C-alpha angles and dihedrals in degrees: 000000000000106000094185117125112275103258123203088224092081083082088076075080105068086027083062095041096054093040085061091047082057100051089074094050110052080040089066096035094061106020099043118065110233135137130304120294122010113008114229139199085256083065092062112072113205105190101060090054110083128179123354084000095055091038089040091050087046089052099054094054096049088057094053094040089051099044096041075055089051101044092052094045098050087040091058091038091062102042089086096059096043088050079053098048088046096061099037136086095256099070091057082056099043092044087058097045102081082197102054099032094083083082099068090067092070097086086047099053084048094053104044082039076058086057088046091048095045085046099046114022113019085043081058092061102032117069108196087053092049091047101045100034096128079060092063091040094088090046098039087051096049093049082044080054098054090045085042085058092045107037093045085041086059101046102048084041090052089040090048093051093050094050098057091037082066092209129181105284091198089064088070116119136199082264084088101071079078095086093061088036084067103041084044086064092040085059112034089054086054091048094051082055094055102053090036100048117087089197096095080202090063087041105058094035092055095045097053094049086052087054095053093045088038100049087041089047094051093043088053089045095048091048106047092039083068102044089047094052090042081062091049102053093038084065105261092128135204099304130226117340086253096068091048093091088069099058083085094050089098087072103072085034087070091045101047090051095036091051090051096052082046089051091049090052093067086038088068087042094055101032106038108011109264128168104199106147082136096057089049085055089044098050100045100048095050092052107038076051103058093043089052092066094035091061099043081053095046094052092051084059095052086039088106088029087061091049107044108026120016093056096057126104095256134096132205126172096249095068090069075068085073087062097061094054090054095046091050087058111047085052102055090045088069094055091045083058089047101041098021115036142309103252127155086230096072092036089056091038098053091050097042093055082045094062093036083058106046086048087057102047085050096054096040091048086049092059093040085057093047098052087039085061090235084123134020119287123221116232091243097050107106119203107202 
């Protein structure tokens, strides 16, 4: 068995698990035609799909039912462990380690992405849920509310602390980005609330509370993005191999914030009238663009990184960080084809990433069973 500290970054698993049961979705929602809201799967008529449309229907959701599967499982596997953190000696150190406290969003980014995979996918396969889902808003926003409280509590507490503590701001890592990652999640589910609740009620209180979390997310994005690339050119370098994975963390930052002003978006239009099919357009190009180059520049930096480390035979929590930039990407790439245009290109693109992503979390779950001793280890396979 695997006798390293339990670490709350684990929680990037079943992050990563319930992301790719979300691929599919958002694939379907803004690629397939079907009726207005949430598309589900009575949308979808199988019988008239024949061939590679019926297989490749099918496809699509096996992959949600597997990975919803997958999300849960690895969510309730790792509660133990975090019970455990919680009440032990090493979350008062790490809480007063600002390097090290970036760690402890992890659990929070898995439990709202839960919201976002009861909401999307398993609403896709369960049809009470998908015909009374105005009835669950109030609920679902109440239990939003009480994460909202905790996660935001946390972040200015661990910010504050860090603050008096004056520490060495050139020692920040990408691992930072963590802070507006989760407050990108936080924001992005309440949005969705927003533009998917009919209680006007539900809907601006959702939305204001979106627009507190979400200006506060990108300020802390901006900020630390800076601070982060100042460290870079003045020499600091890119840090130990274990803190690689991060560099593409940017990457789901820009689609959480970009889908809830997206969301928002639909929440003017429902709420208050709007016609804004410019500003979707708007939204989603710039930031699949952006994403586009910063990729293609992430990946020259890991390109060492590629060749000499992740293909070893060795595992360390961090690299569950590479799952959450592919499936950023695959996503938005499906509202770039809906807002900004219908290219094959982003059609191509959001399945390809799909795919990259599903071989990664496979690989990356293979190695975390083998050090966990679930399955044999090679002599050669190194759990750090």
């Amino acid at each position: 068995m695997n006798n390293k500290p339990f670490s709350p970054l684990i929680f990037l698993s079943s992050l990563g698990a319930g992301g790719i049961s979300i691929i599919p979705f958002a694939f379907m929602q803004y690629t397939t035609e079907h009726g207005s809201g949430l598309i589900q799967r009575a949308d979808i008529n199988h019988n008239a799909l024949s061939g590679l449309y019926l297989l490749s229907q099918y496809g699509l959701e096996t992959i949600m039912l597997v990975f919803i599967a997958l999300h849960l499982l690895l969510t309730i596997a790792h509660v133990k462990g975090l019970w455990q953190f919680l009440h032990s000696n090493r979350l008062i150190a790490v809480v007063k380690n600002p390097l090290a406290s970036p760690t402890l969003m992890a659990p929070f980014i898995s439990i709202v992405m839960t919201m976002n995979v009861v909401i999307g996918p398993l609403r896709y396969f369960t049809p009470w849920l998908a015909d009374n889902l105005q009835l669950v808003m109030l609920p679902a926003l109440l239990f939003w509310s009480l994460i909202y409280v905790a996660l935001l509590g946390t972040v200015m507490y661990l910010l504050q602390h860090a603050f008096v503590q004056k520490f060495d701001t050139s020692q920040i890592s990408f691992s930072w980005l963590l802070h507006p990652f989760a407050i990108g999640m936080l924001t992005v589910t309440g949005m969705g609330f927003a533009a998917l609740a009919n209680a006007p009620m539900i809907a601006n209180t959702a939305a204001f509370m979106s627009l507190v979390s979400g200006s506060m997310g990108i300020f802390l994005l901006v900020i630390t993005t800076i601070i982060i690339f100042q460290n870079f050119f003045s020499g600091a370098g890119l840090g130990d191999k274990k803190t690689l994975p991060s560099i593409l963390i940017i990457i789901p930052n820009i689609t959480l914030y970009a889908i809830s002003a997206f969301r928002f978006g639909h929440y003017l239009e429902h709420q208050h009238g709007a016609h804004l099919d410019s500003y979707f357009a708007i939204v989603t190009g710039i930031s699949f663009a952006i994403e586009t180059w910063y990729f293609l520049f992430g990946l020259l930096l890991l390109k060492k990184y590629f060749q000499k480390d992740y293909f070893n035979q060795e595992y360390y929590v961090t690299q569950w960080g590479l799952i959450c930039p592919i499936v950023a990407y695959s996503v938005l790439a499906s509202f770039t084809y809906k807002a900004f245009t219908p290219s094959f290109v982003f059609y191509g693109l959001s399945i390809t990433f799909m795919l990259i992503a599903i071989i990664f979390f496979f690989d990356l779950i293979s190695r975390y069973l083998r050090c966990c001793g679930v399955i044999p280890k090679s002599k050669k396979m190194v759990c750090q």
